[in-house]
Coordinates of N, CA and C in Angstrom, one line a residue:
M243 N -29.9 -41.5 36.9 CA -29.4 -40.8 35.7 C -29.7 -41.8 34.6
N244 N -30.0 -41.1 33.4 CA -30.2 -41.9 32.2 C -29.0 -42.7 31.7
K245 N -29.2 -43.7 30.9 CA -28.1 -44.5 30.5 C -27.2 -43.7 29.6
L246 N -25.9 -43.7 29.8 CA -25.0 -42.8 29.0 C -24.5 -43.5 27.7
S247 N -24.3 -42.7 26.7 CA -23.7 -43.3 25.5 C -22.1 -43.3 25.6
C248 N -21.5 -44.1 24.7 CA -20.1 -44.2 24.7 C -19.5 -42.8 24.5
E249 N -19.9 -42.0 23.7 CA -19.4 -40.6 23.3 C -19.4 -39.8 24.7
V250 N -20.6 -39.8 25.4 CA -20.6 -39.0 26.6 C -19.7 -39.6 27.7
V251 N -19.6 -40.9 27.8 CA -18.7 -41.6 28.7 C -17.2 -41.2 28.4
G252 N -16.9 -41.2 27.1 CA -15.6 -40.8 26.7 C -15.2 -39.5 27.2
D253 N -16.1 -38.5 27.1 CA -15.9 -37.1 27.5 C -15.8 -37.0 29.0
L254 N -16.4 -38.0 29.8 CA -16.4 -38.0 31.2 C -15.3 -38.7 31.9
L255 N -14.6 -39.6 31.1 CA -13.7 -40.4 31.7 C -12.5 -39.7 32.5
P256 N -12.1 -38.6 32.0 CA -11.0 -37.9 32.7 C -11.5 -37.4 34.0
L257 N -12.7 -36.9 34.1 CA -13.3 -36.5 35.3 C -13.5 -37.7 36.2
Y258 N -14.0 -38.8 35.7 CA -14.2 -40.0 36.5 C -12.8 -40.5 37.1
Y259 N -11.8 -40.4 36.2 CA -10.6 -41.0 36.8 C -10.0 -40.0 37.8
D260 N -10.1 -38.7 37.7 CA -9.6 -37.7 38.6 C -10.5 -37.6 39.8
E261 N -11.7 -38.3 39.8 CA -12.6 -38.3 41.0 C -13.2 -37.0 41.3
V262 N -13.5 -36.2 40.2 CA -14.1 -34.9 40.4 C -15.5 -34.8 39.9
C263 N -16.1 -35.9 39.4 CA -17.5 -35.9 39.1 C -18.4 -36.2 40.2
S264 N -19.8 -35.9 40.0 CA -20.6 -36.2 41.0 C -20.9 -37.8 41.3
A265 N -21.5 -38.1 42.5 CA -21.7 -39.5 42.8 C -22.6 -40.1 41.7
D266 N -23.7 -39.4 41.3 CA -24.5 -40.0 40.4 C -23.9 -40.3 39.0
T267 N -23.1 -39.3 38.6 CA -22.3 -39.4 37.4 C -21.3 -40.7 37.5
R268 N -20.7 -40.8 38.5 CA -19.8 -41.9 38.7 C -20.4 -43.2 38.7
E269 N -21.6 -43.2 39.3 CA -22.4 -44.5 39.3 C -22.9 -44.9 37.9
S270 N -23.3 -43.9 37.2 CA -23.7 -44.1 35.8 C -22.6 -44.6 34.9
I271 N -21.3 -43.9 35.1 CA -20.2 -44.3 34.2 C -19.8 -45.8 34.6
E272 N -19.8 -46.1 35.9 CA -19.3 -47.5 36.3 C -20.4 -48.6 35.7
A273 N -21.8 -48.2 35.7 CA -22.7 -49.1 35.1 C -22.5 -49.2 33.6
H274 N -22.0 -48.2 33.0 CA -21.7 -48.3 31.5 C -20.6 -49.1 31.2
L275 N -19.4 -48.9 32.1 CA -18.2 -49.6 32.0 C -18.4 -51.1 32.2
A276 N -19.3 -51.5 33.1 CA -19.5 -52.9 33.4 C -20.1 -53.6 32.1
T277 N -20.6 -53.0 31.2 CA -21.2 -53.5 30.0 C -20.5 -53.2 28.7
C278 N -19.6 -52.3 28.8 CA -18.9 -51.7 27.5 C -17.3 -52.0 27.5
E279 N -17.0 -52.9 26.7 CA -15.6 -53.2 26.7 C -14.8 -52.0 26.0
Q280 N -15.3 -51.2 25.1 CA -14.6 -50.3 24.4 C -14.3 -49.1 25.4
C281 N -15.2 -48.7 26.2 CA -15.0 -47.6 27.1 C -14.0 -48.1 28.3
T282 N -14.2 -49.4 28.7 CA -13.3 -50.0 29.7 C -11.8 -49.8 29.2
T283 N -11.6 -50.2 27.9 CA -10.2 -50.1 27.4 C -9.8 -48.8 27.3
A284 N -10.7 -47.7 27.0 CA -10.2 -46.3 27.0 C -9.9 -45.9 28.4
L285 N -10.6 -46.4 29.4 CA -10.2 -46.1 30.8 C -8.8 -46.7 31.2
H286 N -8.6 -47.8 30.6 CA -7.3 -48.4 31.0 C -6.1 -47.6 30.3
K287 N -6.4 -47.1 29.0 CA -5.3 -46.4 28.4 C -5.1 -45.1 29.1
L288 N -6.2 -44.5 29.7 CA -6.0 -43.2 30.5 C -5.2 -43.5 31.7
Q289 N -5.4 -44.6 32.3 CA -4.6 -44.9 33.5 C -3.2 -45.2 33.3
Q290 N -3.0 -45.8 32.1 CA -1.6 -46.2 31.7 C -0.8 -44.9 31.4
S291 N -1.5 -43.9 30.7 CA -0.8 -42.6 30.3 C -0.5 -41.8 31.5
S292 N -1.3 -41.9 32.5 CA -1.1 -41.2 33.8 C 0.0 -41.8 34.6
N293 N 0.3 -43.0 34.4 CA 1.3 -43.7 35.2 C 2.8 -43.7 34.4
L294 N 2.8 -43.0 33.3 CA 4.2 -42.9 32.7 C 5.1 -42.2 33.5
P295 N 6.4 -42.5 33.4 CA 7.4 -41.8 34.2 C 7.6 -40.3 33.8
F296 N 7.9 -39.5 34.7 CA 8.0 -38.1 34.4 C 8.9 -37.8 33.2
E297 N 10.0 -38.5 33.0 CA 11.0 -38.3 31.9 C 10.3 -38.5 30.5
V298 N 9.4 -39.6 30.5 CA 8.7 -40.0 29.3 C 7.7 -38.9 29.0
I299 N 6.9 -38.4 29.9 CA 6.0 -37.3 29.7 C 6.7 -36.1 29.2
V300 N 7.8 -35.7 29.7 CA 8.5 -34.5 29.3 C 9.0 -34.8 27.8
K301 N 9.5 -35.9 27.5 CA 10.0 -36.1 26.3 C 8.9 -36.1 25.2
N302 N 7.7 -36.8 25.6 CA 6.5 -36.7 24.7 C 6.1 -35.2 24.4
K303 N 6.2 -34.4 25.4 CA 5.7 -33.2 25.4 C 6.7 -32.4 24.4
Q304 N 8.0 -32.6 24.6 CA 9.1 -32.0 23.8 C 8.8 -32.3 22.3
E305 N 8.6 -33.7 22.0 CA 8.3 -34.1 20.7 C 7.0 -33.5 20.1
S306 N 6.1 -33.3 20.9 CA 4.9 -32.6 20.4 C 5.1 -31.2 20.1
T307 N 5.9 -30.6 21.0 CA 6.2 -29.1 20.7 C 7.0 -29.0 19.4
G308 N 8.0 -29.9 19.1 CA 8.7 -30.0 18.0 C 8.0 -30.0 16.8
L309 N 6.9 -30.9 16.8 CA 6.1 -31.2 15.7 C 5.3 -30.0 15.4
V310 N 4.8 -29.3 16.4 CA 4.1 -28.0 16.2 C 4.8 -26.9 15.6
S311 N 6.2 -26.8 16.1 CA 7.1 -25.9 15.7 C 7.4 -26.2 14.2
F312 N 7.6 -27.5 13.9 CA 8.0 -27.8 12.4 C 6.7 -27.5 11.6
K313 N 5.5 -27.8 12.1 CA 4.3 -27.4 11.3 C 4.3 -25.9 11.1
G314 N 4.6 -25.1 12.0 CA 4.6 -23.7 11.9 C 5.7 -23.2 10.9
Y315 N 6.8 -23.8 11.0 CA 7.9 -23.5 10.0 C 7.6 -23.9 8.6
W316 N 6.9 -25.0 8.5 CA 6.4 -25.4 7.2 C 5.4 -24.4 6.5
H317 N 4.5 -24.0 7.4 CA 3.6 -23.0 6.8 C 4.3 -21.7 6.5
R318 N 5.1 -21.3 7.4 CA 5.9 -20.0 7.0 C 6.7 -20.3 5.8
S319 N 7.4 -21.3 5.6 CA 8.2 -21.5 4.4 C 7.3 -21.5 3.2
K320 N 6.2 -22.2 3.3 CA 5.2 -22.1 2.1 C 4.8 -20.7 1.8
A321 N 4.5 -19.9 2.8 CA 4.1 -18.5 2.6 C 5.3 -17.7 2.0
A322 N 6.5 -18.0 2.5 CA 7.7 -17.3 2.0 C 7.9 -17.6 0.5
A323 N 7.8 -18.9 0.3 CA 8.0 -19.4 -1.1 C 7.0 -18.8 -2.1
F324 N 5.7 -18.7 -1.6 CA 4.7 -18.1 -2.5 C 4.9 -16.6 -2.7
L325 N 5.3 -15.9 -1.6 CA 5.7 -14.5 -1.7 C 6.8 -14.3 -2.8
K326 N 7.9 -15.1 -2.6 CA 9.1 -14.9 -3.5 C 8.6 -15.3 -4.9
G327 N 7.8 -16.3 -5.1 CA 7.3 -16.6 -6.4 C 6.5 -15.5 -7.1
L328 N 5.6 -14.8 -6.2 CA 4.8 -13.7 -6.6 C 5.7 -12.6 -7.0
L329 N 6.7 -12.3 -6.3 CA 7.6 -11.2 -6.5 C 8.5 -11.4 -7.8
L330 N 8.9 -12.7 -8.0 CA 9.6 -13.0 -9.2 C 8.8 -12.9 -10.4
A331 N 7.6 -13.4 -10.3 CA 6.6 -13.3 -11.5 C 6.4 -11.9 -11.8
T332 N 6.1 -10.9 -10.8 CA 6.0 -9.5 -11.1 C 7.1 -9.0 -11.8
A333 N 8.3 -9.3 -11.2 CA 9.6 -8.7 -11.8 C 9.8 -9.1 -13.3
V334 N 9.4 -10.4 -13.5 CA 9.6 -10.9 -15.0 C 8.6 -10.2 -15.8
C335 N 7.4 -10.1 -15.4 CA 6.3 -9.3 -16.2 C 6.7 -8.0 -16.4
G336 N 7.4 -7.3 -15.4 CA 7.8 -5.9 -15.5 C 8.9 -5.9 -16.6
V337 N 9.9 -6.8 -16.6 CA 10.9 -6.8 -17.5 C 10.4 -7.0 -18.9
I338 N 9.5 -7.9 -19.1 CA 8.8 -8.2 -20.3 C 8.2 -6.9 -20.9
I339 N 7.3 -6.2 -20.0 CA 6.6 -5.1 -20.5 C 7.6 -3.9 -20.8
L340 N 8.7 -3.8 -19.9 CA 9.7 -2.6 -20.3 C 10.4 -3.0 -21.5
G341 N 10.7 -4.3 -21.6 CA 11.5 -4.7 -23.0 C 10.6 -4.5 -24.2
Y342 N 9.3 -4.8 -24.0 CA 8.4 -4.6 -25.2 C 8.4 -3.0 -25.5
V343 N 8.0 -2.2 -24.5 CA 7.9 -0.7 -24.6 C 9.3 -0.2 -25.2
G344 N 10.4 -0.7 -24.6 CA 11.7 -0.1 -25.0 C 12.1 -0.5 -26.5
L345 N 11.6 -1.7 -26.9 CA 12.0 -2.0 -28.2 C 11.0 -1.6 -29.3
F346 N 9.7 -1.5 -28.9 CA 8.7 -1.3 -29.9 C 8.0 0.2 -29.9
R347 N 8.1 0.8 -28.6 CA 7.5 2.1 -28.4 C 8.3 3.3 -28.2
W348 N 9.4 3.2 -27.4 CA 10.3 4.3 -27.1 C 11.1 4.7 -28.3
N349 N 11.0 5.9 -28.6 CA 11.8 6.4 -29.8 C 13.2 6.8 -29.4
I350 N 14.0 5.9 -29.3 CA 15.4 6.0 -28.8 C 16.5 5.8 -29.8
A351 N 16.1 5.4 -31.1 CA 17.0 5.1 -32.1 C 17.0 6.3 -33.1
E352 N 18.2 6.9 -33.4 CA 18.3 7.9 -34.4 C 18.2 7.3 -35.7
V353 N 17.5 8.0 -36.7 CA 17.6 7.5 -38.1 C 18.8 7.9 -38.7
P354 N 19.5 7.1 -39.3 CA 20.9 7.4 -39.9 C 20.6 8.3 -41.1
S355 N 21.6 9.2 -41.3 CA 21.6 10.2 -42.5 C 21.6 9.5 -43.8
N356 N 22.1 8.3 -43.9 CA 22.2 7.6 -45.2 C 20.8 7.2 -45.8
V357 N 19.8 7.2 -45.0 CA 18.4 6.8 -45.5 C 17.5 8.0 -45.5
I358 N 18.1 9.3 -45.3 CA 17.3 10.4 -45.3 C 17.5 11.2 -46.7
E359 N 16.3 11.5 -47.2 CA 16.4 12.3 -48.5 C 15.6 13.6 -48.3
I360 N 16.4 14.7 -48.6 CA 15.8 16.1 -48.5 C 15.7 16.7 -49.9
T361 N 14.5 17.1 -50.3 CA 14.3 17.8 -51.6 C 13.4 18.9 -51.6
D362 N 13.4 19.8 -52.6 CA 12.4 20.8 -52.7 C 12.4 21.8 -51.5
V363 N 13.7 22.2 -51.2 CA 13.8 23.2 -50.2 C 13.5 24.6 -50.7
S364 N 12.6 25.4 -50.1 CA 12.2 26.7 -50.6 C 11.8 27.7 -49.4
R365 N 11.5 28.9 -49.8 CA 11.1 29.9 -48.8 C 9.6 30.1 -49.0
L366 N 8.9 29.9 -47.9 CA 7.5 30.4 -48.0 C 7.3 31.9 -47.8
K367 N 6.1 32.3 -48.2 CA 5.8 33.7 -48.2 C 6.0 34.3 -46.8
D368 N 5.8 33.6 -45.7 CA 5.8 34.1 -44.3 C 7.2 33.9 -43.8
G369 N 8.2 33.6 -44.6 CA 9.6 33.6 -44.2 C 10.0 32.2 -43.7
K370 N 9.2 31.2 -43.5 CA 9.5 29.9 -43.0 C 10.3 29.2 -44.1
I371 N 11.0 28.2 -43.8 CA 11.8 27.4 -44.8 C 11.0 26.0 -44.9
A372 N 10.7 25.7 -46.1 CA 9.9 24.5 -46.4 C 10.8 23.5 -47.0
Y373 N 10.7 22.2 -46.7 CA 11.4 21.2 -47.4 C 10.6 19.9 -47.5
H374 N 11.0 18.9 -48.4 CA 10.3 17.6 -48.4 C 11.3 16.5 -47.9
V375 N 10.9 15.7 -46.9 CA 11.7 14.7 -46.3 C 11.1 13.4 -46.6
R376 N 12.0 12.4 -46.9 CA 11.6 11.1 -47.2 C 12.7 10.1 -46.6
M377 N 12.2 8.9 -46.0 CA 13.0 7.9 -45.5 C 13.2 6.9 -46.5
T378 N 14.3 6.7 -47.1 CA 14.4 5.8 -48.2 C 14.3 4.4 -47.8
D379 N 14.5 4.1 -46.6 CA 14.4 2.7 -46.1 C 12.9 2.2 -45.9
G380 N 12.0 3.1 -46.0 CA 10.5 2.8 -46.0 C 10.0 2.6 -44.6
Y381 N 10.8 2.9 -43.5 CA 10.3 2.6 -42.1 C 9.8 3.9 -41.6
L382 N 8.9 3.7 -40.7 CA 8.1 4.8 -40.0 C 8.9 5.5 -39.1
V383 N 8.8 6.9 -39.1 CA 9.4 7.8 -38.2 C 8.4 8.3 -37.2
N384 N 8.6 8.0 -35.9 CA 7.6 8.2 -34.8 C 7.7 9.7 -34.3
Q385 N 8.9 10.3 -34.3 CA 9.2 11.5 -33.7 C 10.3 12.2 -34.3
V386 N 10.2 13.5 -34.3 CA 11.3 14.4 -34.7 C 11.8 15.3 -33.6
M387 N 13.1 15.3 -33.3 CA 13.6 16.1 -32.3 C 14.5 17.2 -32.8
G388 N 14.4 18.4 -32.3 CA 15.3 19.5 -32.7 C 16.1 20.1 -31.6
F389 N 17.3 20.5 -31.8 CA 18.1 21.1 -30.7 C 19.3 21.9 -31.3
S390 N 19.7 22.8 -30.5 CA 20.8 23.6 -30.8 C 21.7 23.7 -29.6
E391 N 23.1 23.7 -29.8 CA 24.0 23.8 -28.7 C 24.3 25.2 -28.5
G392 N 23.7 26.1 -28.9 CA 24.0 27.6 -28.7 C 24.9 28.2 -29.5
D393 N 25.4 27.5 -30.7 CA 26.4 28.0 -31.5 C 25.7 28.4 -32.9
G394 N 24.4 28.5 -32.9 CA 23.7 28.8 -34.1 C 23.4 27.8 -35.1
I395 N 23.8 26.6 -34.8 CA 23.6 25.4 -35.6 C 22.4 24.7 -35.0
Y396 N 21.4 24.4 -35.9 CA 20.2 23.7 -35.4 C 20.1 22.4 -36.1
Y397 N 19.8 21.3 -35.3 CA 19.8 20.0 -35.9 C 18.4 19.4 -35.8
I398 N 17.8 18.8 -36.8 CA 16.6 18.2 -36.7 C 16.9 16.7 -36.8
T399 N 16.5 15.8 -35.9 CA 16.8 14.5 -35.9 C 15.5 13.6 -35.8
P400 N 15.3 12.8 -36.8 CA 14.2 11.9 -36.8 C 14.5 10.7 -35.9
M401 N 13.6 10.3 -35.0 CA 13.7 9.1 -34.1 C 12.6 8.0 -34.3
R402 N 13.0 6.8 -34.0 CA 12.1 5.6 -34.1 C 12.6 4.7 -33.0
P403 N 11.6 3.7 -32.8 CA 12.0 2.6 -31.8 C 13.1 1.7 -32.3
V404 N 13.7 0.9 -31.5 CA 14.7 -0.1 -32.0 C 14.2 -1.0 -33.0
I405 N 13.0 -1.6 -32.7 CA 12.3 -2.4 -33.7 C 11.4 -1.6 -34.5
K406 N 11.8 -1.5 -35.8 CA 11.2 -0.5 -36.8 C 10.0 -1.3 -37.4
T407 N 9.1 -0.4 -37.9 CA 7.9 -0.9 -38.6 C 7.7 -0.1 -39.9
K408 N 7.1 -0.7 -40.8 CA 6.8 0.1 -42.1 C 5.3 0.4 -42.2
K409 N 4.5 0.0 -41.2 CA 3.2 0.3 -41.1 C 3.0 1.8 -41.1
S410 N 2.1 2.4 -41.9 CA 1.8 3.9 -42.0 C 3.0 4.7 -42.2
A411 N 4.1 4.1 -42.7 CA 5.3 4.9 -43.0 C 5.0 6.0 -44.1
A412 N 4.1 5.7 -45.0 CA 3.9 6.7 -46.1 C 3.2 7.9 -45.6
I413 N 2.5 8.0 -44.5 CA 1.9 9.1 -43.9 C 2.5 9.6 -42.7
G414 N 3.7 9.0 -42.3 CA 4.3 9.4 -41.1 C 5.2 10.6 -41.2
L415 N 5.9 10.9 -40.2 CA 6.7 12.2 -40.1 C 7.9 12.0 -41.1
G416 N 8.3 10.8 -41.5 CA 9.3 10.5 -42.3 C 9.1 10.7 -43.9
N417 N 7.8 11.1 -44.2 CA 7.6 11.2 -45.7 C 6.6 12.3 -45.9
G418 N 7.0 13.6 -46.2 CA 6.2 14.7 -46.4 C 6.9 15.9 -46.3
Y419 N 6.1 17.0 -46.5 CA 6.7 18.4 -46.4 C 6.7 18.8 -45.0
E420 N 7.8 19.5 -44.6 CA 7.9 20.0 -43.2 C 8.5 21.5 -43.4
F421 N 8.5 22.3 -42.3 CA 9.1 23.6 -42.4 C 9.7 23.9 -41.2
V422 N 10.7 25.0 -41.4 CA 11.3 25.5 -40.1 C 10.8 27.0 -39.8
N423 N 10.4 27.2 -38.7 CA 9.8 28.5 -38.2 C 10.9 29.2 -37.4
F424 N 11.6 30.2 -37.9 CA 12.7 30.8 -37.1 C 12.2 31.5 -36.0
E425 N 11.0 32.2 -36.1 CA 10.4 32.9 -35.0 C 10.1 32.0 -33.7
Q426 N 9.6 30.8 -34.1 CA 9.3 29.9 -32.9 C 10.6 29.3 -32.3
L427 N 11.6 29.1 -33.2 CA 12.8 28.6 -32.8 C 13.4 29.7 -31.8
N428 N 13.4 30.8 -32.1 CA 14.1 31.9 -31.3 C 13.3 32.0 -30.0
A429 N 12.0 31.9 -30.0 CA 11.1 32.0 -28.9 C 11.4 31.0 -27.8
N430 N 11.9 29.8 -28.3 CA 12.3 28.7 -27.3 C 13.8 28.6 -27.0
R431 N 14.5 29.8 -27.5 CA 15.9 29.7 -27.0 C 16.2 30.4 -25.8
T432 N 17.2 30.1 -25.0 CA 17.6 30.9 -23.8 C 18.3 32.1 -24.1
D433 N 19.0 32.1 -25.3 CA 19.8 33.4 -25.7 C 19.4 33.6 -27.2
P434 N 18.2 34.3 -27.4 CA 17.8 34.6 -28.8 C 18.6 35.6 -29.5
S435 N 19.7 36.2 -28.8 CA 20.5 37.1 -29.5 C 21.4 36.5 -30.5
T436 N 21.8 35.3 -30.4 CA 22.5 34.4 -31.2 C 21.7 34.1 -32.4
Q437 N 22.1 34.5 -33.6 CA 21.4 34.1 -34.8 C 21.7 32.8 -35.3
F438 N 20.7 32.2 -35.9 CA 21.0 30.8 -36.6 C 21.9 31.0 -37.7
K439 N 22.8 30.1 -37.8 CA 23.7 30.1 -39.0 C 23.5 29.0 -40.1
A440 N 22.9 27.8 -39.5 CA 22.7 26.7 -40.4 C 21.6 25.8 -39.8
I441 N 20.9 25.1 -40.7 CA 20.0 24.0 -40.3 C 20.3 22.7 -41.0
Y442 N 20.4 21.7 -40.2 CA 20.8 20.4 -40.6 C 19.6 19.4 -40.3
Y443 N 19.4 18.4 -41.1 CA 18.5 17.3 -40.8 C 19.2 15.9 -40.8
G444 N 19.1 15.4 -39.6 CA 19.8 14.1 -39.3 C 20.6 14.2 -38.1
P445 N 21.1 13.0 -37.6 CA 21.9 13.0 -36.4 C 23.2 13.8 -36.5
K446 N 23.5 14.6 -35.5 CA 24.7 15.6 -35.5 C 25.9 14.9 -35.8
D447 N 26.3 13.6 -35.3 CA 27.5 13.0 -35.6 C 27.4 12.0 -36.7
D448 N 26.4 12.1 -37.7 CA 26.4 11.2 -38.7 C 26.2 11.9 -40.1
N449 N 27.0 12.9 -40.3 CA 26.9 13.6 -41.6 C 25.4 14.1 -41.9
P450 N 24.9 15.0 -41.1 CA 23.6 15.5 -41.3 C 23.4 16.2 -42.6
I451 N 22.2 16.2 -43.2 CA 22.1 16.9 -44.4 C 21.7 18.4 -44.3
L452 N 22.5 19.2 -45.0 CA 22.2 20.7 -44.9 C 20.9 21.1 -45.5
I453 N 20.1 21.7 -44.9 CA 18.8 22.3 -45.4 C 19.1 23.8 -45.8
W454 N 19.8 24.5 -44.9 CA 20.0 26.0 -45.1 C 21.1 26.5 -44.2
K455 N 21.8 27.5 -44.8 CA 22.8 28.2 -44.0 C 22.8 29.6 -44.5
Q456 N 23.5 30.4 -43.6 CA 23.5 31.9 -43.9 C 24.1 32.2 -45.4
G457 N 23.6 33.0 -46.2 CA 24.1 33.3 -47.4 C 23.5 32.6 -48.6
I458 N 22.7 31.5 -48.3 CA 22.0 30.8 -49.4 C 20.6 31.5 -49.5
Q459 N 20.5 31.7 -50.8 CA 19.2 32.3 -51.3 C 18.3 31.1 -51.8
L460 N 17.3 30.9 -51.0 CA 16.3 29.9 -51.4 C 15.2 30.4 -52.3
P461 N 14.9 29.4 -53.3 CA 13.8 29.9 -54.3 C 12.4 30.0 -53.5
P462 N 11.6 30.9 -54.0 CA 10.2 30.9 -53.4 C 9.5 29.7 -53.5
A463 N 8.7 29.4 -52.5 CA 7.9 28.2 -52.6 C 6.7 28.3 -53.6
T464 N 6.5 27.2 -54.4 CA 5.5 27.1 -55.4 C 4.1 27.2 -54.6
D465 N 3.1 27.5 -55.5 CA 1.8 27.5 -54.9 C 1.3 26.1 -54.3
T466 N 1.9 25.1 -55.0 CA 1.5 23.6 -54.5 C 2.2 23.5 -53.0
V467 N 3.4 23.9 -52.9 CA 4.1 23.9 -51.6 C 3.4 24.8 -50.5
E468 N 3.1 26.0 -51.0 CA 2.4 26.9 -50.1 C 1.1 26.3 -49.6
A469 N 0.4 25.5 -50.5 CA -0.9 24.9 -50.1 C -0.7 23.9 -49.0
Q470 N 0.5 23.3 -49.0 CA 0.8 22.2 -47.9 C 0.7 22.7 -46.5
F471 N 0.9 24.1 -46.4 CA 1.0 24.7 -45.1 C 0.0 25.7 -44.7
M472 N -1.1 25.8 -45.5 CA -2.1 26.8 -45.3 C -2.8 26.7 -43.8
D473 N -2.9 25.5 -43.4 CA -3.5 25.3 -42.0 C -2.5 24.8 -41.0
R474 N -1.3 25.0 -41.2 CA -0.2 24.7 -40.2 C 0.6 25.9 -39.8
D475 N 1.0 25.9 -38.5 CA 1.7 27.0 -37.9 C 3.3 26.7 -38.1

């Protein structure tokens, strides 16, 4: 058999020690051991470990198992910590996004009546009521909501986000001519038999401004005002 290297002998030592290798292999290993102190020392360590008392072997096995278990727990803990961190970061981002949208985008704040100015109320040729609205505080109105509680009183309420902006306020919903279309309002009601008695602009519970009520004779709209609604329904 060819001369063996230390690496090959190291792999064969357990077979040599347990006497399960071939005669030629055993002869080659012994020839190598006769001239290699390193491999001879490895054989002695193998012999010593095999001669350990049973209790020591069991203890070493238990310690080894404990280390493996701890290693698994450590990796599981790291994975759990990463997952918790990811969930927390996602939740924080969600709160930030919702907070931003809630403060800057959602139209949840009613514009108070004391900053609303209604002028030039008149009757258009088609029967609609026209009026000019302006927000005296100079902030943008993003949305206008209308509702009636079935008592014939109709409220028009301007809305804006909690964080107001003056950008584009001059051309927004809070600065210009608007109109009330009774036919459209009646079409959207569940009980159109109830006639409208009055129309107010502003929050219901904040002294809204009267635009019209039954018995009021509005002046006819001027040609300038009529021109404002030529292309609007």
